Short mmCIF file of C-alpha atoms in Angstrom, two decimals:
data_model
loop_
_atom_site.label_atom_id
_atom_site.label_comp_id
_atom_site.label_asym_id
_atom_site.label_seq_id
_atom_site.Cartn_x
_atom_site.Cartn_y
_atom_site.Cartn_z
CA PHE B 23 -8.60 7.12 -12.18
CA SER B 24 -6.90 6.33 -15.47
CA ALA B 25 -6.01 8.36 -18.59
CA GLY B 26 -8.38 11.24 -17.56
CA VAL B 27 -11.31 8.94 -16.91
CA VAL B 28 -12.71 8.61 -13.36
CA THR B 29 -14.22 5.24 -12.41
CA LEU B 30 -17.49 5.90 -10.57
CA ALA B 31 -19.28 3.26 -8.45
CA VAL B 32 -23.05 3.64 -8.88
CA ALA B 33 -26.08 1.71 -7.59
CA ASP B 34 -28.26 2.95 -10.39
CA PRO B 35 -26.31 2.76 -13.72
CA PHE B 36 -29.24 4.32 -15.64
CA ASN B 37 -29.15 7.65 -13.79
CA ASP B 38 -27.66 9.82 -16.56
CA GLU B 39 -28.58 13.03 -14.87
CA VAL B 40 -26.04 12.51 -12.06
CA ILE B 41 -23.29 11.66 -14.54
CA GLU B 42 -23.97 14.83 -16.69
CA GLU B 43 -23.99 17.01 -13.57
CA LEU B 44 -20.61 15.53 -12.43
CA ARG B 45 -19.13 16.12 -15.93
CA SER B 46 -20.30 19.71 -15.84
CA VAL B 47 -18.93 20.40 -12.36
CA LYS B 48 -15.70 18.47 -12.45
CA ARG B 49 -14.99 18.73 -16.22
CA MET B 50 -13.95 15.07 -16.33
CA GLU B 51 -15.11 11.92 -17.98
CA PHE B 52 -16.65 9.18 -15.87
CA GLN B 53 -16.87 5.40 -16.37
CA ARG B 54 -19.72 3.74 -14.47
CA VAL B 55 -19.33 0.48 -12.65
CA LEU B 56 -22.17 -1.26 -10.80
CA ALA B 57 -21.92 -1.57 -6.99
CA SER B 58 -24.48 -2.38 -4.38
CA ARG B 59 -25.90 0.50 -2.39
CA SER B 60 -24.72 -1.07 0.90
CA ASP B 61 -21.05 -1.32 -0.45
CA ILE B 62 -21.09 2.36 -1.52
CA LEU B 63 -22.51 3.52 1.87
CA LYS B 64 -19.92 1.32 3.68
CA ILE B 65 -16.95 2.94 1.88
CA LEU B 66 -18.41 6.45 2.37
CA ARG B 67 -18.84 5.90 6.16
CA GLU B 68 -15.34 4.39 6.51
CA PHE B 69 -13.56 7.17 4.82
CA PHE B 70 -15.58 10.28 5.52
CA GLY B 71 -14.96 10.52 9.33
CA PHE B 72 -11.21 10.21 8.93
CA ARG B 73 -10.95 12.48 5.92
CA ALA B 74 -13.15 15.14 7.58
CA SER B 75 -10.91 15.24 10.71
CA VAL B 76 -7.78 15.43 8.51
CA GLN B 77 -9.33 18.31 6.44
CA ALA B 78 -10.31 20.27 9.61
CA ALA B 79 -6.85 19.84 11.03
CA GLU B 80 -5.32 20.88 7.73
CA ASN B 81 -7.46 24.02 7.65
CA GLU B 82 -6.45 24.90 11.22
CA VAL B 83 -2.83 24.96 10.24
CA GLY B 84 -3.52 27.05 7.16
CA ASN B 85 -1.45 28.10 4.16
CA GLY B 86 0.02 24.69 3.60
CA VAL B 87 2.91 25.64 5.99
CA ASP B 88 5.34 22.82 6.81
CA LEU B 89 5.64 22.95 10.53
CA GLY B 90 8.89 20.98 10.33
CA ASN B 91 10.49 24.06 8.71
CA LEU B 92 11.56 26.45 11.50
CA GLU B 93 11.75 29.52 9.16
CA GLN B 94 8.29 28.94 7.88
CA PHE B 95 7.00 28.38 11.41
CA VAL B 96 8.39 31.74 12.58
CA ARG B 97 6.72 33.54 9.67
CA MET B 98 3.39 31.69 10.27
CA LYS B 99 0.46 34.07 10.42
CA VAL B 100 -1.80 31.60 12.31
CA GLY B 101 0.17 32.20 15.43
CA HIS B 102 0.38 28.61 16.78
CA GLU B 103 1.48 25.11 15.96
CA ILE B 104 -1.20 22.51 15.77
CA GLU B 105 -0.64 19.99 18.66
CA GLY B 106 -1.42 16.42 19.44
CA THR B 107 -4.16 17.64 21.88
CA ASP B 108 -5.99 19.41 19.10
CA ARG B 109 -9.60 18.09 18.77
CA ASN B 110 -9.28 17.36 15.03
CA ILE B 111 -6.01 15.49 15.55
CA ILE B 112 -7.60 13.52 18.36
CA SER B 113 -10.53 12.65 16.05
CA ALA B 114 -8.23 11.76 13.09
CA VAL B 115 -6.20 9.29 15.20
CA GLU B 116 -9.40 7.75 16.64
CA PHE B 117 -10.95 7.32 13.18
CA LEU B 118 -7.74 5.80 11.79
CA LEU B 119 -7.60 3.20 14.65
CA GLN B 120 -11.28 2.38 14.24
CA TYR B 121 -10.83 1.95 10.51
CA ALA B 122 -7.84 -0.36 11.18
CA PHE B 123 -9.92 -2.42 13.56
CA ASP B 124 -12.69 -2.62 11.01
CA GLN B 125 -10.36 -3.80 8.29
CA ARG B 126 -8.87 -6.57 10.55
CA ALA B 127 -5.44 -4.98 10.23
CA SER B 128 -2.61 -6.43 12.23
CA ASP B 129 -0.34 -3.34 11.82
CA VAL B 130 -0.77 0.43 11.08
CA HIS B 131 2.21 2.21 9.47
CA ILE B 132 2.51 6.04 9.56
CA GLU B 133 5.48 6.97 7.45
CA PRO B 134 6.94 10.47 6.91
CA LYS B 135 7.91 11.27 3.30
CA ARG B 136 9.43 14.38 1.70
CA GLU B 137 6.05 15.92 0.67
CA LYS B 138 3.47 13.95 2.61
CA SER B 139 2.74 11.33 5.35
CA LEU B 140 1.75 7.92 4.13
CA VAL B 141 -0.65 5.65 6.09
CA ARG B 142 -0.54 1.93 5.34
CA LEU B 143 -2.38 -1.03 6.87
CA ARG B 144 -1.21 -4.66 6.93
CA VAL B 145 -4.29 -6.80 6.23
CA ASP B 146 -3.97 -10.57 5.93
CA GLY B 147 -0.20 -10.22 5.94
CA VAL B 148 0.02 -7.71 3.06
CA LEU B 149 0.62 -3.96 3.28
CA HIS B 150 -1.88 -1.63 1.59
CA ASN B 151 -1.71 2.13 1.03
CA VAL B 152 -4.66 3.74 2.77
CA HIS B 153 -4.22 7.53 2.91
CA ALA B 154 -1.70 10.23 1.96
CA LEU B 155 -1.89 12.90 4.59
CA PRO B 156 -0.52 16.51 4.37
CA LYS B 157 3.03 16.59 5.62
CA GLN B 158 2.24 19.21 8.32
CA LEU B 159 -0.16 16.83 10.04
CA HIS B 160 2.35 14.05 10.49
CA ALA B 161 4.11 15.49 13.59
CA PRO B 162 0.96 16.27 15.61
CA MET B 163 -0.58 12.87 14.73
CA VAL B 164 2.65 11.15 15.94
CA SER B 165 2.56 13.33 19.15
CA ARG B 166 -0.97 12.21 19.79
CA ILE B 167 -0.08 8.54 19.43
CA LYS B 168 3.02 9.00 21.64
CA MET B 169 0.89 10.70 24.18
CA LEU B 170 -1.55 7.89 24.30
CA SER B 171 1.27 5.30 24.62
CA ARG B 172 3.01 7.26 27.40
CA MET B 173 6.15 7.96 25.46
CA ASP B 174 8.48 10.94 25.87
CA LEU B 175 7.04 13.52 23.51
CA ALA B 176 10.27 15.52 23.43
CA GLU B 177 12.51 12.61 22.44
CA LYS B 178 12.51 12.38 18.67
CA ARG B 179 16.07 11.19 18.03
CA ARG B 180 15.80 7.67 19.61
CA PRO B 181 13.41 4.77 19.03
CA GLN B 182 10.71 4.35 21.63
CA ASP B 183 8.16 1.65 22.59
CA GLY B 184 4.80 1.98 24.24
CA ARG B 185 1.33 0.44 24.67
CA ILE B 186 -2.22 1.60 24.37
CA LYS B 187 -5.39 -0.02 25.58
CA THR B 188 -8.58 0.87 23.81
CA THR B 189 -11.99 -0.78 22.99
CA HIS B 190 -13.74 -1.74 19.81
CA GLN B 191 -17.25 -3.20 19.71
CA ALA B 192 -17.29 -3.76 23.43
CA LYS B 193 -14.07 -5.69 23.47
CA GLU B 194 -10.63 -4.53 24.85
CA ILE B 195 -7.85 -4.30 22.27
CA GLU B 196 -4.22 -3.81 23.05
CA LEU B 197 -1.87 -1.87 20.78
CA ARG B 198 1.91 -2.01 20.86
CA VAL B 199 3.45 1.15 19.56
CA SER B 200 7.00 1.63 18.08
CA THR B 201 8.59 4.85 16.89
CA LEU B 202 11.73 5.07 14.75
CA PRO B 203 13.51 8.21 13.58
CA VAL B 204 13.91 8.09 9.77
CA ALA B 205 14.99 10.55 7.11
CA PHE B 206 11.92 12.75 7.09
CA GLY B 207 10.70 12.43 10.75
CA GLU B 208 9.44 9.76 13.12
CA LYS B 209 7.91 6.66 11.62
CA VAL B 210 5.22 4.90 13.81
CA VAL B 211 4.10 1.30 13.63
CA ILE B 212 1.13 0.19 15.67
CA ARG B 213 0.75 -3.57 16.14
CA ILE B 214 -2.82 -4.52 16.90
CA PHE B 215 -3.48 -7.41 19.31
CA ASP B 216 -7.15 -8.36 18.81
CA PRO B 217 -8.26 -11.04 21.33
CA ASP B 218 -10.53 -12.57 18.61
CA VAL B 219 -7.39 -13.30 16.55
CA LEU B 220 -4.92 -14.17 19.29
CA MET B 221 -7.29 -16.33 21.36
CA GLN B 222 -9.17 -18.88 19.24
CA GLU B 223 -10.40 -22.39 19.69
CA LEU B 224 -7.63 -24.80 18.51
CA ASP B 225 -10.00 -26.59 16.16
CA GLN B 226 -10.80 -23.29 14.43
CA ILE B 227 -7.33 -22.13 13.39
CA GLY B 228 -6.74 -24.54 10.44
CA PHE B 229 -5.65 -27.96 11.83
CA TYR B 230 -6.70 -31.06 9.87
CA PRO B 231 -7.97 -33.94 12.00
CA ARG B 232 -4.72 -35.96 12.12
CA GLU B 233 -2.58 -32.97 13.09
CA TYR B 234 -5.19 -31.70 15.52
CA GLN B 235 -5.34 -35.01 17.44
CA LEU B 236 -1.55 -35.23 17.58
CA TYR B 237 -1.11 -31.72 18.84
CA SER B 238 -3.96 -32.08 21.30
CA SER B 239 -2.22 -35.17 22.72
CA PHE B 240 1.04 -33.32 23.06
CA ILE B 241 -0.42 -30.46 25.18
CA ARG B 242 -2.22 -32.88 27.46
CA ARG B 243 1.06 -34.49 28.57
CA PRO B 244 2.07 -33.77 32.13
CA ASN B 245 5.64 -32.74 31.21
CA GLY B 246 7.93 -32.23 28.22
CA ILE B 247 8.75 -29.54 25.60
CA ILE B 248 6.53 -28.60 22.74
CA LEU B 249 7.99 -26.33 20.06
CA VAL B 250 6.15 -24.18 17.57
CA THR B 251 8.34 -23.05 14.60
CA GLY B 252 7.96 -20.70 11.66
CA PRO B 253 9.05 -17.30 10.42
CA THR B 254 7.85 -13.95 11.95
CA GLY B 255 4.16 -13.44 11.18
CA SER B 256 3.26 -17.11 10.72
CA GLY B 257 0.82 -17.21 13.62
CA LYS B 258 2.97 -18.73 16.31
CA THR B 259 1.74 -16.44 19.02
CA THR B 260 -1.91 -17.32 18.17
CA THR B 261 -1.17 -21.02 18.38
CA LEU B 262 0.58 -20.60 21.74
CA TYR B 263 -2.04 -18.37 23.26
CA SER B 264 -4.89 -20.56 22.02
CA SER B 265 -3.15 -23.62 23.43
CA LEU B 266 -2.75 -22.02 26.92
CA ARG B 267 -6.36 -20.88 26.82
CA ASN B 268 -7.38 -24.50 26.03
CA LEU B 269 -5.28 -25.69 29.08
CA SER B 270 -6.40 -22.88 31.44
CA SER B 271 -8.33 -23.98 34.50
CA PRO B 272 -8.39 -23.23 38.23
CA GLU B 273 -6.37 -26.38 38.86
CA VAL B 274 -3.27 -25.36 36.95
CA ASN B 275 -0.72 -22.53 37.31
CA ILE B 276 0.32 -21.19 33.90
CA VAL B 277 3.40 -18.80 33.76
CA THR B 278 4.63 -17.13 30.59
CA VAL B 279 7.97 -15.39 29.87
CA GLU B 280 7.71 -13.05 26.91
CA ASP B 281 9.81 -10.34 25.26
CA PRO B 282 7.54 -8.38 25.18
CA ILE B 283 4.20 -9.56 26.53
CA GLU B 284 2.08 -9.71 23.35
CA MET B 285 -1.22 -9.44 25.09
CA VAL B 286 -2.10 -9.22 28.78
CA MET B 287 -4.38 -12.05 29.86
CA GLU B 288 -5.74 -12.47 33.40
CA GLU B 289 -5.75 -16.30 33.15
CA PHE B 290 -2.02 -16.41 33.04
CA ASN B 291 0.86 -15.08 35.12
CA GLN B 292 2.84 -13.20 32.55
CA VAL B 293 6.43 -11.97 32.97
CA GLY B 294 7.95 -9.39 30.51
CA VAL B 295 11.67 -9.58 29.84
CA GLN B 296 13.51 -6.35 30.51
CA ALA B 297 17.14 -6.89 29.73
CA ALA B 298 18.04 -3.26 30.66
CA ILE B 299 17.37 -4.00 34.32
CA GLY B 300 18.62 -7.61 34.27
CA VAL B 301 15.25 -9.35 33.81
CA THR B 302 16.33 -11.82 31.17
CA PHE B 303 14.91 -15.19 30.04
CA ASP B 304 17.67 -16.90 31.94
CA ASN B 305 17.05 -15.04 35.19
CA VAL B 306 13.26 -15.30 34.94
CA MET B 307 13.32 -19.06 34.21
CA ARG B 308 15.30 -19.74 37.33
CA ASN B 309 12.86 -17.90 39.47
CA ILE B 310 9.79 -19.32 37.77
CA LEU B 311 10.65 -22.88 38.92
CA ARG B 312 10.24 -21.57 42.47
CA GLN B 313 6.69 -20.36 41.62
CA ASP B 314 5.09 -23.90 41.55
CA PRO B 315 4.17 -23.72 37.83
CA ASP B 316 2.41 -26.50 36.03
CA ILE B 317 2.75 -25.03 32.52
CA ILE B 318 5.43 -22.64 31.34
CA MET B 319 5.38 -20.71 27.99
CA ILE B 320 8.67 -19.23 26.83
CA GLY B 321 8.27 -16.59 24.11
CA GLU B 322 11.29 -17.86 22.16
CA ILE B 323 14.28 -20.15 22.60
CA ARG B 324 17.03 -18.03 21.09
CA ASP B 325 20.22 -19.07 22.98
CA ARG B 326 21.87 -21.96 24.87
CA GLU B 327 20.92 -20.70 28.32
CA THR B 328 17.21 -20.47 27.48
CA ALA B 329 17.37 -23.92 25.86
CA GLU B 330 18.98 -25.41 28.95
CA ASN B 331 16.42 -23.82 31.23
CA ALA B 332 13.58 -25.18 29.12
CA VAL B 333 15.11 -28.74 29.30
CA GLN B 334 15.59 -28.40 33.06
CA ALA B 335 11.95 -27.32 33.57
CA ALA B 336 10.73 -30.31 31.50
CA LEU B 337 12.97 -32.73 33.40
CA THR B 338 11.52 -31.45 36.75
CA GLY B 339 7.96 -32.30 35.68
CA HIS B 340 6.72 -29.18 33.90
CA LEU B 341 5.04 -28.78 30.44
CA VAL B 342 7.01 -26.21 28.41
CA LEU B 343 5.70 -24.49 25.26
CA SER B 344 7.98 -22.33 23.22
CA THR B 345 8.90 -21.16 19.73
CA LEU B 346 11.98 -21.58 17.48
CA HIS B 347 12.81 -19.60 14.34
CA THR B 348 13.20 -22.55 11.98
CA ASN B 349 11.46 -23.45 8.75
CA ASP B 350 9.88 -26.85 9.33
CA ALA B 351 9.13 -29.39 12.03
CA PRO B 352 12.23 -31.64 11.46
CA SER B 353 14.41 -28.65 12.29
CA ILE B 354 14.73 -30.11 15.80
CA THR B 355 18.39 -30.15 14.90
CA ARG B 356 18.48 -26.44 15.82
CA LEU B 357 18.50 -27.56 19.47
CA LEU B 358 21.68 -29.49 18.71
CA ASP B 359 23.10 -26.33 17.24
CA LEU B 360 22.31 -24.50 20.54
CA GLY B 361 24.32 -27.07 22.43
CA VAL B 362 21.60 -29.32 23.88
CA PRO B 363 22.85 -32.98 23.95
CA PRO B 364 20.87 -35.49 21.90
CA PHE B 365 19.94 -37.57 24.91
CA LEU B 366 18.29 -34.56 26.58
CA ILE B 367 16.33 -33.69 23.42
CA CYS B 368 15.06 -37.22 23.28
CA SER B 369 14.16 -37.21 26.96
CA THR B 370 12.28 -33.97 26.89
CA VAL B 371 10.87 -32.87 23.49
CA ILE B 372 7.39 -34.28 22.92
CA GLY B 373 6.56 -32.79 19.52
CA ILE B 374 7.28 -29.92 17.08
CA ILE B 375 4.86 -28.19 14.78
CA ALA B 376 5.79 -25.86 11.89
CA GLN B 377 3.15 -23.48 10.67
CA ARG B 378 2.37 -20.98 8.06
CA LEU B 379 -0.70 -18.70 7.26
CA LEU B 380 -2.52 -18.76 3.96
CA ARG B 381 -4.95 -16.06 2.81
CA LYS B 382 -8.41 -17.38 2.30
CA ILE B 383 -10.42 -16.72 -0.88
CA CYS B 384 -13.08 -14.04 -0.47
CA PRO B 385 -16.40 -15.89 -0.52
CA ALA B 386 -18.23 -13.01 -2.21
CA CYS B 387 -16.14 -13.00 -5.43
CA LYS B 388 -14.99 -16.66 -5.56
CA ARG B 389 -14.62 -18.03 -9.08
CA ALA B 390 -13.38 -21.38 -10.49
CA ARG B 391 -10.55 -22.07 -12.97
CA HIS B 392 -8.38 -25.03 -14.10
CA LEU B 393 -4.63 -25.32 -13.49
CA SER B 394 -2.42 -25.41 -16.51
CA GLY B 395 0.00 -28.27 -17.22
CA ASP B 396 2.91 -26.15 -16.02
CA GLU B 397 1.17 -25.29 -12.78
CA LEU B 398 0.31 -28.97 -12.18
CA GLU B 399 3.93 -29.89 -12.83
CA TYR B 400 5.27 -27.22 -10.49
CA LEU B 401 3.04 -28.50 -7.69
CA GLY B 402 4.00 -32.08 -8.41
CA VAL B 403 0.35 -33.03 -8.93
CA LYS B 404 -0.70 -35.15 -11.88
CA THR B 405 -4.29 -34.11 -12.08
CA ALA B 406 -6.68 -31.86 -10.21
CA GLY B 407 -10.29 -30.62 -10.50
CA PRO B 408 -11.17 -26.98 -10.59
CA VAL B 409 -9.40 -24.57 -8.25
CA TRP B 410 -10.63 -21.27 -7.06
CA PHE B 411 -9.62 -17.63 -6.92
CA GLY B 412 -11.16 -14.26 -5.90
CA GLU B 413 -11.87 -11.76 -8.60
CA GLY B 414 -11.83 -8.84 -6.15
CA CYS B 415 -14.85 -6.95 -4.78
CA GLY B 416 -15.89 -4.42 -2.20
CA GLU B 417 -15.96 -7.02 0.57
CA CYS B 418 -12.24 -7.83 0.16
CA ARG B 419 -11.09 -4.43 -1.10
CA GLY B 420 -10.30 -5.77 -4.48
CA THR B 421 -7.69 -8.22 -3.19
CA GLY B 422 -9.68 -11.48 -3.75
CA TYR B 423 -8.78 -12.58 -0.18
CA LYS B 424 -10.48 -12.26 3.11
CA GLY B 425 -9.04 -13.71 6.36
CA ARG B 426 -6.32 -16.38 6.86
CA THR B 427 -6.06 -19.86 7.91
CA GLY B 428 -3.17 -21.90 9.27
CA ILE B 429 -1.39 -24.98 8.01
CA PHE B 430 0.45 -27.13 10.51
CA GLU B 431 3.19 -29.71 9.90
CA VAL B 432 3.32 -31.83 13.07
CA LEU B 433 6.31 -33.99 14.02
CA ASP B 434 5.74 -36.57 16.71
CA VAL B 435 9.07 -37.24 18.48
CA ASN B 436 8.55 -41.01 18.58
CA GLU B 437 11.17 -43.78 18.85
CA GLY B 438 12.16 -43.46 15.17
CA VAL B 439 12.77 -39.74 15.40
CA LYS B 440 14.62 -40.17 18.75
CA ALA B 441 16.96 -42.69 17.12
CA ALA B 442 17.63 -40.34 14.23
CA VAL B 443 18.41 -37.48 16.69
CA SER B 444 20.68 -39.75 18.72
CA GLU B 445 22.62 -40.67 15.56
CA ARG B 446 22.82 -36.94 14.64
CA LEU B 447 21.31 -37.56 11.24
CA ASP B 448 21.20 -34.52 8.95
CA LEU B 449 18.02 -32.60 8.18
CA ALA B 450 17.26 -34.46 4.93
CA ASN B 451 17.43 -37.92 6.64
CA LEU B 452 15.46 -36.72 9.64
CA LYS B 453 12.72 -35.56 7.31
CA ALA B 454 12.66 -38.90 5.49
CA VAL B 455 12.22 -40.64 8.91
CA ALA B 456 9.46 -38.26 9.87
CA ARG B 457 7.61 -38.78 6.46
CA ARG B 458 7.86 -42.59 6.90
CA ASP B 459 6.03 -42.17 10.20
CA GLY B 460 3.20 -40.27 8.57
CA MET B 461 4.19 -36.55 8.83
CA VAL B 462 2.46 -34.47 6.14
CA SER B 463 4.49 -31.52 4.82
CA LEU B 464 3.52 -27.88 4.71
CA ARG B 465 3.37 -27.93 0.88
CA GLU B 466 1.00 -30.99 0.94
CA LEU B 467 -1.19 -29.37 3.49
CA ALA B 468 -1.31 -26.09 1.48
CA ILE B 469 -2.19 -28.04 -1.73
CA ARG B 470 -5.05 -29.75 0.15
CA LYS B 471 -6.37 -26.25 1.16
CA MET B 472 -6.16 -25.18 -2.47
CA LEU B 473 -8.07 -28.23 -3.77
CA GLU B 474 -10.74 -27.64 -1.12
CA GLY B 475 -11.33 -24.11 -2.45
CA ILE B 476 -10.02 -22.42 0.66
CA THR B 477 -6.98 -20.68 -0.87
CA THR B 478 -5.40 -20.11 -4.26
CA TYR B 479 -2.58 -21.58 -6.34
CA GLU B 480 -0.73 -18.34 -6.16
CA GLU B 481 -0.94 -18.32 -2.32
CA VAL B 482 0.42 -21.93 -2.10
CA ILE B 483 3.37 -20.90 -4.19
CA ALA B 484 4.03 -17.70 -2.35
CA VAL B 485 3.84 -19.29 1.15
CA THR B 486 5.45 -22.77 0.66
CA GLY B 487 7.86 -21.84 -2.21
#
């Protein structure tokens, strides 16, 4: 909708009768754009169920009364407050979740505003506005979600956490729910753990052959520490879970320590950290070593005690996988900052991978272009053939992207790297040693994905700087 003109997607652009009828009824001007019948029906199916449930719930409240306003509530003529158990609210929440699953969303945000409630989805790492709901429906929808996740419905002043298990297309999906009191009510974020995303074959998540062979050799070692690094949302959990799935067999005992458990898997023995009752990484690690483990996964090495426990486990013959919040693979120096002596790092750490996620170009609207001289210079590339981008279509919701792939910078802790660590070389010199030994940087890997037509120039710059 722009400047009084409504954009109308039509399968038959020559049907003037429909346009004239709409002009007559709506008293608006319409601009026709061509779309396939299947795309139009898909959008109608996705939005109609949710919108119908919301409208029914809104009608039940009646009169546009804000149920958060006590005076209005007392004067209400309908006689009761709509609740989280109302059938229309139940349907609206169910439709919203199913829509999020269909869109491959990783998170659902339900945010109270002054005059409305805003629903947003994070798809391929980017938040998108989806619906603006009437303000009076926010509280009952939040109550329904809290009910499903076994939270305290009466507690609205403190943050709460919960979990929901549901199904979609015959597969079980786990949801982690978080509530937070903000200025206009309770904000809800639902993190979606889809097994198809978290548990993939290692050769399907974006590794190039050299990096894949190196990493595969790391996880086949009988003992040592493997570290996966990257910022929040870079896919570290997917890499760890996919690695454990690759290693899982009746002959090995895999134990994980997580805060919290991301997704419950029967193949592993998973322990959730609960600091409030004294179940910490430090305490759990001491007990795990008495559980005859072969492989241990630690959710994150965040302090000296956890680092020391990981080293101790590796020294006693166990394979340890964990994460560090550092930017690139040569940031092995972070372990030095945590107080681990260089000789122990050299004795236990096998390899480190740094990773990022790049959005993939939508195949349905993929188009070619050539990089400008400034763009080539910024990338440090002298020449390049055509690169690709997505124009935006119904398949990708107009974003030009659909799905994500990983890039993986792999550092083999060989004799050269060990010598650099022992000498406590700074990060720049450690990177130089790793590059001489063949390590390919994240920027170079991203450029390769761009030249292969997998991602865009803009995405390379956004992700690798």
